[in-house]
């Protein structure tokens, strides 16, 4: 019999939020994380209602397929319960929640998932995300419109495409069956962890911190160290090769909103608790809703988001183009200035056919471009010059200006004539 628990659940309100809208559950066979969002109010209510309803599916199943069906059915039942609750309390309209859960059956795991909370499996030191985010940005990534790196900083990255709530009577829930073996670590977390702590860091903590509880605590602390702008919830399950239920290491139960009495912001003077099918709600004056998650209710809103994204892409293209034009203009301007500068210089040298000439510009060439041209050619040949002057001309003689160049040329012409007519 194990002496240390093989599962742990930790939830923290974070450093910015006034209330915890996350819920977590660590049971005997079932493990759940839910991240609620409010319309007017009630993100905490949504995650708590869903988690408590789904926790009713915590049982020993003989076949993993049965567990998968039971988990999916529990999530659909939670969805109905949320709709009924909104029907009874219109103040809660628009509330919803992500849910990611696993049910263990021997060496297999039944998984059900909706939203952007995540499930990871750490195996042999490698962390693998086994759920897909049902987010707007993930849809953009899947369709190749943005990269995963762009998605991570996208201003609409928290917009969810699918949740449980009062919006959709038949929510699209991902389910699958995975294997689990001794040494595997299963991490369920809200985006309060995965959006702020890099996967490398999560993997490093899971690989190095042995105790289940200590590892869960350490992950939450890591998010707090990053400022924890959001609620953060971590549920961790260690597979030590034995059945979780058999060794009596049942988990710590509910955490987060699901661990507190269910209350919500009342619309008026009515503070009477209302009995729901399975739950009791107490109105409560709560803090104003915080806008992190927003579930698009209509297709037109989605279109609006996609259009917004297109506009952003267009703006990026225009900015890039303007940048290129500015850089090209600067380069052309600099070249023109440099060329102008070269053309203020003169020198005396020899032409290709051996005559003394005045050149405007400098002697250098840039690739095929000559930075000088002949300004004036004399009839005098370089060969007619005395040896010393000939060498000077062959090496070229710099002039201060055009006038100076003419003086030099005249002197050379005179020297040639006196040299050839002794
Ligand atoms: Ca969150």
mmCIF file of C-alpha atoms and ligand atoms in Angstrom:
data_model
loop_
_atom_site.group_PDB
_atom_site.id
_atom_site.type_symbol
_atom_site.label_atom_id
_atom_site.label_comp_id
_atom_site.label_asym_id
_atom_site.label_seq_id
_atom_site.Cartn_x
_atom_site.Cartn_y
_atom_site.Cartn_z
ATOM 1 C CA UNK A 1 0.000 0.000 0.000
ATOM 2 C CA UNK A 2 1.338 3.375 -1.030
ATOM 3 C CA UNK A 3 2.020 5.875 1.708
ATOM 4 C CA UNK A 4 2.097 8.950 -0.509
ATOM 5 C CA UNK A 5 -0.819 10.153 -2.612
ATOM 6 C CA UNK A 6 -0.473 9.518 -6.351
ATOM 7 C CA UNK A 7 -2.614 12.460 -7.290
ATOM 8 C CA UNK A 8 -2.842 16.082 -6.270
ATOM 9 C CA UNK A 9 -4.988 19.077 -7.135
ATOM 10 C CA UNK A 10 -4.050 22.698 -6.522
ATOM 11 C CA UNK A 11 -5.926 25.839 -7.508
ATOM 12 C CA UNK A 12 -4.934 29.442 -6.931
ATOM 13 C CA UNK A 13 -6.820 32.667 -7.650
ATOM 14 C CA UNK A 14 -3.593 34.193 -8.998
ATOM 15 C CA UNK A 15 -2.247 37.668 -8.388
ATOM 16 C CA UNK A 16 -4.643 39.829 -10.402
ATOM 17 C CA UNK A 17 -8.096 38.260 -10.292
ATOM 18 C CA UNK A 18 -10.562 38.850 -7.491
ATOM 19 C CA UNK A 19 -12.212 35.455 -7.750
ATOM 20 C CA UNK A 20 -11.258 31.961 -8.800
ATOM 21 C CA UNK A 21 -13.251 30.791 -11.799
ATOM 22 C CA UNK A 22 -11.257 27.571 -12.127
ATOM 23 C CA UNK A 23 -12.308 24.264 -10.617
ATOM 24 C CA UNK A 24 -10.380 21.063 -10.226
ATOM 25 C CA UNK A 25 -11.113 17.554 -9.092
ATOM 26 C CA UNK A 26 -8.788 14.798 -8.079
ATOM 27 C CA UNK A 27 -10.821 11.683 -7.315
ATOM 28 C CA UNK A 28 -10.315 7.943 -7.131
ATOM 29 C CA UNK A 29 -10.427 7.258 -10.863
ATOM 30 C CA UNK A 30 -11.435 10.620 -12.280
ATOM 31 C CA UNK A 31 -9.407 13.817 -12.657
ATOM 32 C CA UNK A 32 -10.829 17.069 -13.982
ATOM 33 C CA UNK A 33 -9.869 20.681 -14.638
ATOM 34 C CA UNK A 34 -12.470 23.296 -15.600
ATOM 35 C CA UNK A 35 -11.917 26.981 -16.367
ATOM 36 C CA UNK A 36 -15.088 29.033 -16.167
ATOM 37 C CA UNK A 37 -16.013 32.225 -17.921
ATOM 38 C CA UNK A 38 -18.790 34.604 -17.118
ATOM 39 C CA UNK A 39 -21.102 36.586 -19.274
ATOM 40 C CA UNK A 40 -22.574 38.948 -16.730
ATOM 41 C CA UNK A 41 -21.312 36.764 -13.892
ATOM 42 C CA UNK A 42 -20.846 33.185 -13.060
ATOM 43 C CA UNK A 43 -17.627 31.793 -14.521
ATOM 44 C CA UNK A 44 -16.940 30.329 -11.104
ATOM 45 C CA UNK A 45 -20.480 28.948 -10.971
ATOM 46 C CA UNK A 46 -20.094 27.348 -14.407
ATOM 47 C CA UNK A 47 -16.852 25.531 -13.667
ATOM 48 C CA UNK A 48 -18.110 24.407 -10.255
ATOM 49 C CA UNK A 49 -21.439 23.103 -11.573
ATOM 50 C CA UNK A 50 -19.726 21.249 -14.409
ATOM 51 C CA UNK A 51 -16.975 19.778 -12.236
ATOM 52 C CA UNK A 52 -19.384 18.582 -9.547
ATOM 53 C CA UNK A 53 -21.715 17.043 -12.122
ATOM 54 C CA UNK A 54 -18.864 15.311 -13.952
ATOM 55 C CA UNK A 55 -17.403 14.050 -10.654
ATOM 56 C CA UNK A 56 -20.505 11.861 -10.374
ATOM 57 C CA UNK A 57 -18.890 9.724 -13.083
ATOM 58 C CA UNK A 58 -15.981 8.855 -10.748
ATOM 59 C CA UNK A 59 -16.315 5.100 -10.516
ATOM 60 C CA UNK A 60 -14.472 1.871 -11.286
ATOM 61 C CA UNK A 61 -15.221 0.841 -14.868
ATOM 62 C CA UNK A 62 -14.409 -2.581 -16.212
ATOM 63 C CA UNK A 63 -13.957 -1.413 -19.799
ATOM 64 C CA UNK A 64 -12.243 1.794 -20.843
ATOM 65 C CA UNK A 65 -14.823 2.319 -23.609
ATOM 66 C CA UNK A 66 -17.525 2.416 -20.913
ATOM 67 C CA UNK A 67 -15.491 4.999 -19.027
ATOM 68 C CA UNK A 68 -15.140 7.064 -22.197
ATOM 69 C CA UNK A 69 -18.918 6.986 -22.786
ATOM 70 C CA UNK A 70 -19.658 7.754 -19.129
ATOM 71 C CA UNK A 71 -17.272 10.717 -19.131
ATOM 72 C CA UNK A 72 -18.747 12.094 -22.339
ATOM 73 C CA UNK A 73 -22.287 11.573 -21.025
ATOM 74 C CA UNK A 74 -21.374 13.353 -17.782
ATOM 75 C CA UNK A 75 -20.060 16.321 -19.759
ATOM 76 C CA UNK A 76 -23.219 16.512 -21.867
ATOM 77 C CA UNK A 77 -25.283 16.285 -18.653
ATOM 78 C CA UNK A 78 -23.166 19.126 -17.190
ATOM 79 C CA UNK A 79 -23.871 21.153 -20.299
ATOM 80 C CA UNK A 80 -27.634 20.646 -19.834
ATOM 81 C CA UNK A 81 -27.339 21.545 -16.160
ATOM 82 C CA UNK A 82 -25.610 24.811 -17.071
ATOM 83 C CA UNK A 83 -28.413 25.622 -19.527
ATOM 84 C CA UNK A 84 -31.043 24.825 -16.872
ATOM 85 C CA UNK A 85 -29.232 27.008 -14.360
ATOM 86 C CA UNK A 86 -29.184 29.916 -16.799
ATOM 87 C CA UNK A 87 -32.881 29.310 -17.451
ATOM 88 C CA UNK A 88 -33.518 29.699 -13.717
ATOM 89 C CA UNK A 89 -31.065 32.607 -13.283
ATOM 90 C CA UNK A 90 -30.985 34.821 -16.353
ATOM 91 C CA UNK A 91 -28.201 36.869 -14.685
ATOM 92 C CA UNK A 92 -25.910 33.977 -15.507
ATOM 93 C CA UNK A 93 -26.593 34.119 -19.249
ATOM 94 C CA UNK A 94 -23.442 33.553 -21.245
ATOM 95 C CA UNK A 95 -21.608 31.598 -18.568
ATOM 96 C CA UNK A 96 -19.586 28.667 -19.747
ATOM 97 C CA UNK A 97 -16.620 26.520 -18.888
ATOM 98 C CA UNK A 98 -13.836 24.508 -20.392
ATOM 99 C CA UNK A 99 -13.562 20.935 -19.136
ATOM 100 C CA UNK A 100 -10.706 18.502 -19.523
ATOM 101 C CA UNK A 101 -11.005 15.181 -17.740
ATOM 102 C CA UNK A 102 -9.477 11.725 -17.600
ATOM 103 C CA UNK A 103 -10.873 8.503 -16.189
ATOM 104 C CA UNK A 104 -8.375 5.802 -15.421
ATOM 105 C CA UNK A 105 -9.217 2.176 -16.101
ATOM 106 C CA UNK A 106 -6.215 -0.047 -15.353
ATOM 107 C CA UNK A 107 -3.498 0.759 -17.867
ATOM 108 C CA UNK A 108 -5.775 2.864 -20.006
ATOM 109 C CA UNK A 109 -7.054 6.401 -19.841
ATOM 110 C CA UNK A 110 -10.393 7.647 -21.172
ATOM 111 C CA UNK A 111 -10.125 11.327 -21.987
ATOM 112 C CA UNK A 112 -12.773 13.950 -22.710
ATOM 113 C CA UNK A 113 -12.053 17.561 -23.514
ATOM 114 C CA UNK A 114 -13.607 20.829 -24.582
ATOM 115 C CA UNK A 115 -12.044 24.313 -24.488
ATOM 116 C CA UNK A 116 -8.475 25.457 -23.897
ATOM 117 C CA UNK A 117 -7.526 23.763 -20.658
ATOM 118 C CA UNK A 118 -4.898 21.153 -21.401
ATOM 119 C CA UNK A 119 -3.902 17.603 -20.637
ATOM 120 C CA UNK A 120 -0.282 16.543 -20.910
ATOM 121 C CA UNK A 121 1.384 13.188 -20.519
ATOM 122 C CA UNK A 122 4.971 13.075 -19.340
ATOM 123 C CA UNK A 123 6.601 9.841 -20.468
ATOM 124 C CA UNK A 124 10.338 9.109 -20.317
ATOM 125 C CA UNK A 125 11.055 12.787 -19.726
ATOM 126 C CA UNK A 126 9.045 13.947 -22.752
ATOM 127 C CA UNK A 127 6.014 16.145 -22.233
ATOM 128 C CA UNK A 128 3.253 15.695 -24.796
ATOM 129 C CA UNK A 129 0.068 17.744 -25.015
ATOM 130 C CA UNK A 130 -2.666 15.184 -25.701
ATOM 131 C CA UNK A 131 -5.520 17.666 -26.121
ATOM 132 C CA UNK A 132 -6.040 20.286 -28.836
ATOM 133 C CA UNK A 133 -7.024 23.826 -27.851
ATOM 134 C CA UNK A 134 -10.490 24.762 -29.099
ATOM 135 C CA UNK A 135 -9.451 28.343 -29.654
ATOM 136 C CA UNK A 136 -9.815 30.848 -32.455
ATOM 137 C CA UNK A 137 -6.036 31.135 -32.816
ATOM 138 C CA UNK A 138 -5.618 27.337 -32.975
ATOM 139 C CA UNK A 139 -8.115 27.382 -35.858
ATOM 140 C CA UNK A 140 -5.958 30.029 -37.576
ATOM 141 C CA UNK A 141 -2.868 27.874 -36.976
ATOM 142 C CA UNK A 142 -4.624 24.754 -38.311
ATOM 143 C CA UNK A 143 -5.656 26.619 -41.460
ATOM 144 C CA UNK A 144 -2.065 27.854 -41.919
ATOM 145 C CA UNK A 145 -2.942 31.522 -41.505
ATOM 146 C CA UNK A 146 -0.629 32.110 -38.546
ATOM 147 C CA UNK A 147 2.246 30.232 -36.934
ATOM 148 C CA UNK A 148 2.088 28.709 -33.426
ATOM 149 C CA UNK A 149 4.552 31.438 -32.364
ATOM 150 C CA UNK A 150 2.166 34.136 -33.623
ATOM 151 C CA UNK A 151 -0.728 32.384 -31.895
ATOM 152 C CA UNK A 152 1.057 32.567 -28.541
ATOM 153 C CA UNK A 153 1.016 36.378 -28.627
ATOM 154 C CA UNK A 154 -2.145 36.894 -30.677
ATOM 155 C CA UNK A 155 -4.470 39.538 -29.128
ATOM 156 C CA UNK A 156 -7.423 37.171 -29.586
ATOM 157 C CA UNK A 157 -5.676 34.102 -28.192
ATOM 158 C CA UNK A 158 -8.194 33.666 -25.378
ATOM 159 C CA UNK A 159 -11.220 33.476 -27.647
ATOM 160 C CA UNK A 160 -12.720 30.019 -27.346
ATOM 161 C CA UNK A 161 -14.556 28.216 -30.099
ATOM 162 C CA UNK A 162 -16.110 25.508 -27.943
ATOM 163 C CA UNK A 163 -17.119 25.290 -24.269
ATOM 164 C CA UNK A 164 -19.818 23.828 -22.103
ATOM 165 C CA UNK A 165 -22.475 26.393 -21.353
ATOM 166 C CA UNK A 166 -25.912 27.655 -22.206
ATOM 167 C CA UNK A 167 -25.059 28.273 -25.855
ATOM 168 C CA UNK A 168 -24.965 24.894 -27.523
ATOM 169 C CA UNK A 169 -27.319 22.045 -26.672
ATOM 170 C CA UNK A 170 -24.995 19.530 -28.368
ATOM 171 C CA UNK A 171 -21.425 20.610 -27.575
ATOM 172 C CA UNK A 172 -18.664 19.000 -29.624
ATOM 173 C CA UNK A 173 -16.543 17.129 -27.085
ATOM 174 C CA UNK A 174 -13.253 15.476 -28.044
ATOM 175 C CA UNK A 175 -12.817 12.018 -26.548
ATOM 176 C CA UNK A 176 -10.075 9.453 -26.887
ATOM 177 C CA UNK A 177 -8.452 6.485 -25.215
ATOM 178 C CA UNK A 178 -4.758 6.484 -24.374
ATOM 179 C CA UNK A 179 -2.512 4.010 -22.620
ATOM 180 C CA UNK A 180 -0.785 4.707 -19.347
ATOM 181 C CA UNK A 181 2.112 2.885 -17.764
ATOM 182 C CA UNK A 182 4.229 2.993 -14.647
ATOM 183 C CA UNK A 183 6.241 6.199 -14.521
ATOM 184 C CA UNK A 184 3.803 8.247 -16.600
ATOM 185 C CA UNK A 185 2.706 11.582 -15.184
ATOM 186 C CA UNK A 186 -0.625 13.047 -16.242
ATOM 187 C CA UNK A 187 -1.004 16.800 -15.939
ATOM 188 C CA UNK A 188 -4.305 18.611 -16.291
ATOM 189 C CA UNK A 189 -4.126 22.396 -16.139
ATOM 190 C CA UNK A 190 -5.989 25.577 -16.892
ATOM 191 C CA UNK A 191 -4.498 28.163 -19.233
ATOM 192 C CA UNK A 192 -3.403 30.063 -16.117
ATOM 193 C CA UNK A 193 -0.464 27.628 -16.182
ATOM 194 C CA UNK A 194 0.020 26.798 -19.868
ATOM 195 C CA UNK A 195 -0.234 30.410 -21.092
ATOM 196 C CA UNK A 196 2.379 31.728 -18.686
ATOM 197 C CA UNK A 197 4.831 28.911 -18.001
ATOM 198 C CA UNK A 198 6.802 27.510 -20.941
ATOM 199 C CA UNK A 199 6.372 23.815 -21.700
ATOM 200 C CA UNK A 200 10.108 23.297 -21.228
ATOM 201 C CA UNK A 201 9.813 24.614 -17.688
ATOM 202 C CA UNK A 202 6.730 22.483 -16.971
ATOM 203 C CA UNK A 203 8.581 19.415 -18.252
ATOM 204 C CA UNK A 204 11.628 20.245 -16.162
ATOM 205 C CA UNK A 205 9.556 20.535 -12.974
ATOM 206 C CA UNK A 206 7.654 17.327 -13.693
ATOM 207 C CA UNK A 207 10.907 15.504 -14.393
ATOM 208 C CA UNK A 208 12.750 16.712 -11.309
ATOM 209 C CA UNK A 209 10.153 17.029 -8.524
ATOM 210 C CA UNK A 210 9.294 13.480 -7.425
ATOM 211 C CA UNK A 211 6.437 13.985 -4.969
ATOM 212 C CA UNK A 212 3.068 14.408 -6.698
ATOM 213 C CA UNK A 213 1.874 17.104 -4.321
ATOM 214 C CA UNK A 214 5.190 18.958 -4.372
ATOM 215 C CA UNK A 215 5.259 18.915 -8.180
ATOM 216 C CA UNK A 216 1.709 20.304 -8.384
ATOM 217 C CA UNK A 217 2.554 23.006 -5.838
ATOM 218 C CA UNK A 218 5.752 23.830 -7.701
ATOM 219 C CA UNK A 219 3.873 24.295 -11.011
ATOM 220 C CA UNK A 220 1.390 26.695 -9.399
ATOM 221 C CA UNK A 221 4.259 28.562 -7.768
ATOM 222 C CA UNK A 222 5.958 28.882 -11.141
ATOM 223 C CA UNK A 223 2.840 30.579 -12.538
ATOM 224 C CA UNK A 224 2.721 32.888 -9.499
ATOM 225 C CA UNK A 225 6.386 33.727 -10.083
ATOM 226 C CA UNK A 226 5.381 34.776 -13.626
ATOM 227 C CA UNK A 227 2.831 37.203 -12.165
ATOM 228 C CA UNK A 228 -0.164 34.820 -12.387
ATOM 229 C CA UNK A 229 -2.517 37.221 -14.185
ATOM 230 C CA UNK A 230 -5.088 34.421 -14.408
ATOM 231 C CA UNK A 231 -6.463 31.773 -12.063
ATOM 232 C CA UNK A 232 -4.228 28.723 -12.157
ATOM 233 C CA UNK A 233 -5.250 25.125 -11.553
ATOM 234 C CA UNK A 234 -3.145 21.995 -11.692
ATOM 235 C CA UNK A 235 -4.279 18.400 -11.276
ATOM 236 C CA UNK A 236 -1.540 15.805 -11.331
ATOM 237 C CA UNK A 237 -1.783 12.016 -11.486
ATOM 238 C CA UNK A 238 1.178 9.686 -11.123
ATOM 239 C CA UNK A 239 1.022 6.198 -12.528
ATOM 240 C CA UNK A 240 3.098 3.949 -10.285
ATOM 241 C CA UNK A 241 1.861 0.784 -11.957
ATOM 242 C CA UNK A 242 -0.863 0.090 -9.402
ATOM 243 C CA UNK A 243 -4.497 1.001 -9.616
ATOM 244 C CA UNK A 244 -5.096 4.355 -7.959
ATOM 245 C CA UNK A 245 -8.179 3.056 -6.189
ATOM 246 C CA UNK A 246 -6.640 -0.228 -5.057
ATOM 247 C CA UNK A 247 -3.848 1.313 -3.004
ATOM 248 C CA UNK A 248 -6.209 3.726 -1.289
ATOM 249 C CA UNK A 249 -4.391 6.812 -2.489
ATOM 250 C CA UNK A 250 -7.565 8.616 -3.442
ATOM 251 C CA UNK A 251 -7.090 12.224 -4.454
ATOM 252 C CA UNK A 252 -7.768 15.407 -2.602
ATOM 253 C CA UNK A 253 -11.262 16.030 -4.023
ATOM 254 C CA UNK A 254 -12.415 19.423 -5.213
ATOM 255 C CA UNK A 255 -10.296 22.561 -5.480
ATOM 256 C CA UNK A 256 -10.969 26.072 -6.742
ATOM 257 C CA UNK A 257 -14.520 27.262 -7.211
ATOM 258 C CA UNK A 258 -15.930 23.748 -6.896
ATOM 259 C CA UNK A 259 -14.497 23.555 -3.359
ATOM 260 C CA UNK A 260 -16.502 26.584 -2.193
ATOM 261 C CA UNK A 261 -20.259 26.944 -1.677
ATOM 262 C CA UNK A 262 -22.006 27.812 -4.922
ATOM 263 C CA UNK A 263 -22.947 31.473 -5.002
ATOM 264 C CA UNK A 264 -23.438 34.054 -7.640
ATOM 265 C CA UNK A 265 -24.090 37.756 -8.118
ATOM 266 C CA UNK A 266 -27.827 38.369 -7.559
ATOM 267 C CA UNK A 267 -29.632 40.648 -9.993
ATOM 268 C CA UNK A 268 -31.736 42.503 -7.410
ATOM 269 C CA UNK A 269 -33.030 42.182 -3.874
ATOM 270 C CA UNK A 270 -33.728 38.485 -4.185
ATOM 271 C CA UNK A 271 -31.236 36.515 -2.110
ATOM 272 C CA UNK A 272 -33.310 33.384 -1.719
ATOM 273 C CA UNK A 273 -31.381 30.211 -2.417
ATOM 274 C CA UNK A 274 -32.900 28.283 -5.285
ATOM 275 C CA UNK A 275 -32.879 24.514 -5.479
ATOM 276 C CA UNK A 276 -31.652 23.153 -8.764
ATOM 277 C CA UNK A 277 -31.692 19.532 -9.872
ATOM 278 C CA UNK A 278 -28.582 18.711 -7.875
ATOM 279 C CA UNK A 279 -27.196 21.986 -6.583
ATOM 280 C CA UNK A 280 -27.980 24.950 -4.427
ATOM 281 C CA UNK A 281 -27.174 28.466 -5.534
ATOM 282 C CA UNK A 282 -26.864 31.432 -3.208
ATOM 283 C CA UNK A 283 -26.937 34.916 -4.695
ATOM 284 C CA UNK A 284 -23.880 36.950 -3.785
ATOM 285 C CA UNK A 285 -22.626 40.400 -4.604
ATOM 286 C CA UNK A 286 -19.530 39.565 -6.546
ATOM 287 C CA UNK A 287 -16.869 41.524 -8.331
ATOM 288 C CA UNK A 288 -17.550 42.756 -11.849
ATOM 289 C CA UNK A 289 -16.920 40.177 -14.527
ATOM 290 C CA UNK A 290 -13.442 40.036 -15.965
ATOM 291 C CA UNK A 291 -12.982 39.704 -19.656
ATOM 292 C CA UNK A 292 -10.582 36.933 -20.514
ATOM 293 C CA UNK A 293 -12.565 34.336 -22.262
ATOM 294 C CA UNK A 294 -15.232 35.232 -24.697
ATOM 295 C CA UNK A 295 -17.169 32.656 -26.510
ATOM 296 C CA UNK A 296 -18.358 33.642 -29.965
ATOM 297 C CA UNK A 297 -22.061 32.919 -30.025
ATOM 298 C CA UNK A 298 -22.764 33.741 -33.624
ATOM 299 C CA UNK A 299 -21.068 32.866 -36.862
ATOM 300 C CA UNK A 300 -21.016 36.573 -37.752
ATOM 301 C CA UNK A 301 -18.845 37.274 -34.722
ATOM 302 C CA UNK A 302 -16.402 34.668 -35.909
ATOM 303 C CA UNK A 303 -16.405 36.279 -39.347
ATOM 304 C CA UNK A 304 -15.730 39.596 -37.639
ATOM 305 C CA UNK A 305 -12.716 38.091 -35.861
ATOM 306 C CA UNK A 306 -11.363 36.580 -39.061
ATOM 307 C CA UNK A 307 -11.852 39.926 -40.847
ATOM 308 C CA UNK A 308 -10.046 41.638 -37.970
ATOM 309 C CA UNK A 309 -7.198 39.197 -38.395
ATOM 310 C CA UNK A 310 -7.080 39.860 -42.140
ATOM 311 C CA UNK A 311 -6.932 43.598 -41.480
ATOM 312 C CA UNK A 312 -4.051 43.032 -39.106
ATOM 313 C CA UNK A 313 -2.242 40.962 -41.741
ATOM 314 C CA UNK A 314 -2.862 43.711 -44.323
ATOM 315 C CA UNK A 315 -1.514 46.334 -41.933
ATOM 316 C CA UNK A 316 1.564 44.171 -41.342
ATOM 317 C CA UNK A 317 2.100 43.877 -45.119
ATOM 318 C CA UNK A 318 1.711 47.652 -45.628
ATOM 319 C CA UNK A 319 4.082 48.432 -42.767
ATOM 320 C CA UNK A 320 6.602 46.027 -44.260
ATOM 321 C CA UNK A 321 6.252 47.588 -47.734
ATOM 322 C CA UNK A 322 6.630 51.131 -46.426
ATOM 323 C CA UNK A 323 9.720 49.969 -44.525
ATOM 324 C CA UNK A 324 11.254 48.497 -47.687
ATOM 325 C CA UNK A 325 10.507 51.691 -49.687
ATOM 326 C CA UNK A 326 12.092 53.873 -46.997
ATOM 327 C CA UNK A 327 15.217 51.704 -46.845
ATOM 328 C CA UNK A 328 15.564 51.611 -50.655
ATOM 329 C CA UNK A 329 15.055 55.404 -50.856
ATOM 330 C CA UNK A 330 17.711 55.926 -48.174
ATOM 331 C CA UNK A 331 20.183 53.695 -50.021
ATOM 332 C CA UNK A 332 19.519 55.412 -53.392
ATOM 333 C CA UNK A 333 19.845 58.837 -51.709
ATOM 334 C CA UNK A 334 23.149 57.883 -50.087
ATOM 335 C CA UNK A 335 24.511 56.557 -53.393
ATOM 336 C CA UNK A 336 23.456 59.761 -55.210
ATOM 337 C CA UNK A 337 25.135 61.913 -52.540
ATOM 338 C CA UNK A 338 28.285 59.841 -52.661
ATOM 339 C CA UNK A 339 28.369 60.026 -56.462
ATOM 340 C CA UNK A 340 27.864 63.801 -56.348
ATOM 341 C CA UNK A 341 30.788 64.075 -53.957
ATOM 342 C CA UNK A 342 33.065 62.094 -56.286
ATOM 343 C CA UNK A 343 32.188 64.462 -59.136
ATOM 344 C CA UNK A 344 33.655 67.470 -57.277
ATOM 345 C CA UNK A 345 37.117 65.916 -57.741
ATOM 346 C CA UNK A 346 39.488 66.186 -60.701
ATOM 347 C CA UNK A 347 42.737 64.553 -61.637
ATOM 348 C CA UNK A 348 45.135 64.364 -64.551
ATOM 349 C CA UNK A 349 46.013 61.009 -66.036
ATOM 350 C CA UNK A 350 46.423 59.061 -69.241
ATOM 351 C CA UNK A 351 43.644 57.963 -71.613
ATOM 352 C CA UNK A 352 43.489 54.434 -73.011
ATOM 353 C CA UNK A 353 45.177 55.598 -76.200
ATOM 354 C CA UNK A 354 48.016 57.222 -74.232
ATOM 355 C CA UNK A 355 47.080 60.917 -74.230
ATOM 356 C CA UNK A 356 47.239 63.274 -71.253
ATOM 357 C CA UNK A 357 43.725 64.153 -70.069
ATOM 358 C CA UNK A 358 41.743 65.810 -67.267
ATOM 359 C CA UNK A 359 39.339 63.424 -65.514
ATOM 360 C CA UNK A 360 36.341 64.414 -63.404
ATOM 361 C CA UNK A 361 35.534 62.135 -60.460
ATOM 362 C CA UNK A 362 37.659 59.640 -58.544
ATOM 363 C CA UNK A 363 39.673 56.762 -59.935
ATOM 364 C CA UNK A 364 37.734 53.972 -58.190
ATOM 365 C CA UNK A 365 35.150 51.785 -59.852
ATOM 366 C CA UNK A 366 32.222 50.058 -58.148
ATOM 367 C CA UNK A 367 31.675 46.864 -60.093
ATOM 368 C CA UNK A 368 31.039 47.962 -63.649
ATOM 369 C CA UNK A 369 30.432 51.588 -62.614
ATOM 370 C CA UNK A 370 33.259 54.043 -63.337
ATOM 371 C CA UNK A 371 33.331 56.936 -60.862
ATOM 372 C CA UNK A 372 35.218 59.183 -63.274
ATOM 373 C CA UNK A 373 35.041 60.290 -66.891
ATOM 374 C CA UNK A 374 37.251 62.292 -69.248
ATOM 375 C CA UNK A 375 36.659 66.020 -68.902
ATOM 376 C CA UNK A 376 39.176 67.146 -71.503
ATOM 377 C CA UNK A 377 41.816 65.361 -73.638
ATOM 378 C CA UNK A 378 44.998 66.997 -74.904
ATOM 379 C CA UNK A 379 46.825 66.156 -78.124
ATOM 380 C CA UNK A 380 49.982 65.493 -76.108
ATOM 381 C CA UNK A 381 51.019 61.887 -75.622
ATOM 382 C CA UNK A 382 52.249 60.579 -72.298
ATOM 383 C CA UNK A 383 55.224 58.997 -74.057
ATOM 384 C CA UNK A 384 56.444 62.510 -75.041
ATOM 385 C CA UNK A 385 56.871 63.466 -71.361
ATOM 386 C CA UNK A 386 60.198 63.366 -69.520
ATOM 387 C CA UNK A 387 60.498 60.176 -67.474
ATOM 388 C CA UNK A 388 59.637 61.726 -64.109
ATOM 389 C CA UNK A 389 56.442 63.464 -65.332
ATOM 390 C CA UNK A 390 55.451 60.369 -67.318
ATOM 391 C CA UNK A 391 55.517 58.324 -64.105
ATOM 392 C CA UNK A 392 53.501 61.008 -62.331
ATOM 393 C CA UNK A 393 50.808 61.009 -65.034
ATOM 394 C CA UNK A 394 50.668 57.216 -65.144
ATOM 395 C CA UNK A 395 50.103 57.252 -61.374
ATOM 396 C CA UNK A 396 47.667 60.194 -61.874
ATOM 397 C CA UNK A 397 47.987 63.675 -60.353
ATOM 398 C CA UNK A 398 45.217 64.949 -58.106
ATOM 399 C CA UNK A 399 43.952 68.503 -58.691
ATOM 400 C CA UNK A 400 42.249 70.787 -56.190
ATOM 401 C CA UNK A 401 39.634 71.792 -58.771
ATOM 402 C CA UNK A 402 39.088 72.106 -62.496
ATOM 403 C CA UNK A 403 41.214 75.260 -62.704
ATOM 404 C CA UNK A 404 44.104 73.529 -60.940
ATOM 405 C CA UNK A 405 43.683 70.562 -63.296
ATOM 406 C CA UNK A 406 44.034 72.875 -66.298
ATOM 407 C CA UNK A 407 47.236 74.356 -64.805
ATOM 408 C CA UNK A 408 48.701 70.881 -64.313
ATOM 409 C CA UNK A 409 47.739 69.889 -67.861
ATOM 410 C CA UNK A 410 49.252 73.045 -69.315
ATOM 411 C CA UNK A 411 52.492 72.501 -67.386
ATOM 412 C CA UNK A 412 52.712 68.914 -68.655
ATOM 413 C CA UNK A 413 51.983 69.934 -72.244
ATOM 414 C CA UNK A 414 54.779 72.560 -71.959
ATOM 415 C CA UNK A 415 57.161 69.997 -70.452
ATOM 416 C CA UNK A 416 56.451 67.580 -73.298
ATOM 417 C CA UNK A 417 57.057 70.242 -75.906
ATOM 418 C CA UNK A 418 60.324 71.394 -74.328
ATOM 419 C CA UNK A 419 61.373 67.713 -73.921
ATOM 420 C CA UNK A 420 60.687 66.853 -77.603
ATOM 421 C CA UNK A 421 62.301 70.076 -78.979
ATOM 422 C CA UNK A 422 65.582 70.408 -77.237
HETATM 423 CA CA1 LIG B 1 -8.185 30.904 -17.442
#
